[in-house]
Amino acid sequence: MGNAALPARVVGVVGPSGVGKDTVMEAMAAARADVVLARRVITRAAGAGGENSIGATDAEFDALVAEGSFALWWAAHGLRYGVPRKALQQAGARIVLVNLSRGVLDQARAAFEDFAVLSLTADVQTLAQRLAARGRESEAEIAARLARAGVSRPAGEDVVEVANDGALAATVAAALEALQPVRA
């Protein structure tokens, strides 16, 4: 049976602010044609915050929920996030990467048959530098994010932890190998 017949594995990418989730996800998709990104619907302007998301008003989001358009949705940080079902059904995809909140991992495990967690980590100094470079938050907001960075790391047999402190290529290679090792 060829690869096209296999369902895509959904990988929830999690980690603290500044760890580089979007950067790593984009680099993984660029490295392999069968790895794709699921664009989330977020109740904020499209592209706000650096992520290539689909913006929605609260009313639009409510309508999408009512229509059953989301495979998974949740609220966090005053916003609502949804993973469109159609984003998980992309042609040629073996792995679909989704930026998730750590708080919805159990929901994701229940929603997706073949699910794994890519937990990205970085040391506090790296996170602080990246958050400061973004220029989106005050020093107090950065300090609060850093205080939460090491809290509630995901656990479970489906969790793959990869450090993103060094070269992006090394992080991508480690993540791809851990998620789908080469089989002899």
PDB file of N, CA, C and O in Angstrom, residues 15-17 102 122 124 127 144-153:
ATOM      1  N   GLY A  15       5.017  24.445  23.612  1.00  0.00           N
ATOM      2  CA  GLY A  15       6.217  24.954  24.258  1.00  0.00           C
ATOM      3  C   GLY A  15       5.971  26.374  24.725  1.00  0.00           C
ATOM      4  O   GLY A  15       4.990  27.016  24.341  1.00  0.00           O
ATOM      5  N   PRO A  16       6.849  26.889  25.551  1.00  0.00           N
ATOM      6  CA  PRO A  16       6.675  28.237  26.086  1.00  0.00           C
ATOM      7  C   PRO A  16       6.823  29.311  25.014  1.00  0.00           C
ATOM      8  O   PRO A  16       7.422  29.070  23.963  1.00  0.00           O
ATOM      9  N   SER A  17       6.296  30.475  25.301  1.00  0.00           N
ATOM     10  CA  SER A  17       6.450  31.612  24.398  1.00  0.00           C
ATOM     11  C   SER A  17       7.925  31.882  24.164  1.00  0.00           C
ATOM     12  O   SER A  17       8.721  31.865  25.098  1.00  0.00           O
ATOM     13  N   ARG A 102      -0.841  23.737  25.639  1.00  0.00           N
ATOM     14  CA  ARG A 102      -0.611  22.559  26.476  1.00  0.00           C
ATOM     15  C   ARG A 102      -1.879  22.119  27.196  1.00  0.00           C
ATOM     16  O   ARG A 102      -2.061  20.942  27.484  1.00  0.00           O
ATOM     17  N   ALA A 122      13.674  25.331  25.490  1.00  0.00           N
ATOM     18  CA  ALA A 122      14.855  26.185  25.343  1.00  0.00           C
ATOM     19  C   ALA A 122      15.196  26.719  26.722  1.00  0.00           C
ATOM     20  O   ALA A 122      14.314  26.841  27.579  1.00  0.00           O
ATOM     21  N   VAL A 124      16.195  29.437  29.652  1.00  0.00           N
ATOM     22  CA  VAL A 124      15.550  30.712  29.988  1.00  0.00           C
ATOM     23  C   VAL A 124      16.220  31.889  29.288  1.00  0.00           C
ATOM     24  O   VAL A 124      15.548  32.810  28.826  1.00  0.00           O
ATOM     25  N   LEU A 127      15.000  32.000  25.691  1.00  0.00           N
ATOM     26  CA  LEU A 127      13.613  32.483  25.654  1.00  0.00           C
ATOM     27  C   LEU A 127      13.561  33.991  25.883  1.00  0.00           C
ATOM     28  O   LEU A 127      12.848  34.705  25.166  1.00  0.00           O
ATOM     29  N   ALA A 144       6.722  37.489  33.208  1.00  0.00           N
ATOM     30  CA  ALA A 144       5.613  36.576  33.519  1.00  0.00           C
ATOM     31  C   ALA A 144       5.651  35.349  32.617  1.00  0.00           C
ATOM     32  O   ALA A 144       5.431  34.220  33.065  1.00  0.00           O
ATOM     33  N   ARG A 145       5.936  35.549  31.339  1.00  0.00           N
ATOM     34  CA  ARG A 145       6.034  34.417  30.404  1.00  0.00           C
ATOM     35  C   ARG A 145       7.194  33.489  30.787  1.00  0.00           C
ATOM     36  O   ARG A 145       7.067  32.276  30.731  1.00  0.00           O
ATOM     37  N   LEU A 146       8.307  34.075  31.164  1.00  0.00           N
ATOM     38  CA  LEU A 146       9.467  33.268  31.553  1.00  0.00           C
ATOM     39  C   LEU A 146       9.181  32.469  32.823  1.00  0.00           C
ATOM     40  O   LEU A 146       9.641  31.337  32.962  1.00  0.00           O
ATOM     41  N   ALA A 147       8.415  33.048  33.737  1.00  0.00           N
ATOM     42  CA  ALA A 147       8.062  32.339  34.969  1.00  0.00           C
ATOM     43  C   ALA A 147       7.202  31.116  34.675  1.00  0.00           C
ATOM     44  O   ALA A 147       7.284  30.107  35.375  1.00  0.00           O
ATOM     45  N   ARG A 148       6.387  31.190  33.619  1.00  0.00           N
ATOM     46  CA  ARG A 148       5.519  30.067  33.239  1.00  0.00           C
ATOM     47  C   ARG A 148       6.225  29.063  32.329  1.00  0.00           C
ATOM     48  O   ARG A 148       5.700  27.980  32.081  1.00  0.00           O
ATOM     49  N   ALA A 149       7.395  29.410  31.818  1.00  0.00           N
ATOM     50  CA  ALA A 149       8.053  28.612  30.779  1.00  0.00           C
ATOM     51  C   ALA A 149       8.308  27.167  31.173  1.00  0.00           C
ATOM     52  O   ALA A 149       8.112  26.262  30.374  1.00  0.00           O
ATOM     53  N   GLY A 150       8.749  26.927  32.381  1.00  0.00           N
ATOM     54  CA  GLY A 150       9.085  25.563  32.780  1.00  0.00           C
ATOM     55  C   GLY A 150       7.954  24.824  33.463  1.00  0.00           C
ATOM     56  O   GLY A 150       8.102  23.680  33.860  1.00  0.00           O
ATOM     57  N   VAL A 151       6.820  25.496  33.606  1.00  0.00           N
ATOM     58  CA  VAL A 151       5.681  24.903  34.306  1.00  0.00           C
ATOM     59  C   VAL A 151       4.885  24.009  33.355  1.00  0.00           C
ATOM     60  O   VAL A 151       4.727  24.312  32.181  1.00  0.00           O
ATOM     61  N   SER A 152       4.404  22.935  33.880  1.00  0.00           N
ATOM     62  CA  SER A 152       3.502  22.001  33.188  1.00  0.00           C
ATOM     63  C   SER A 152       4.008  21.522  31.826  1.00  0.00           C
ATOM     64  O   SER A 152       3.339  21.676  30.825  1.00  0.00           O
ATOM     65  N   ARG A 153       5.179  20.932  31.842  1.00  0.00           N
ATOM     66  CA  ARG A 153       5.663  20.290  30.619  1.00  0.00           C
ATOM     67  C   ARG A 153       4.796  19.068  30.366  1.00  0.00           C
ATOM     68  O   ARG A 153       4.460  18.337  31.296  1.00  0.00           O
TER      69      ARG A 153
END
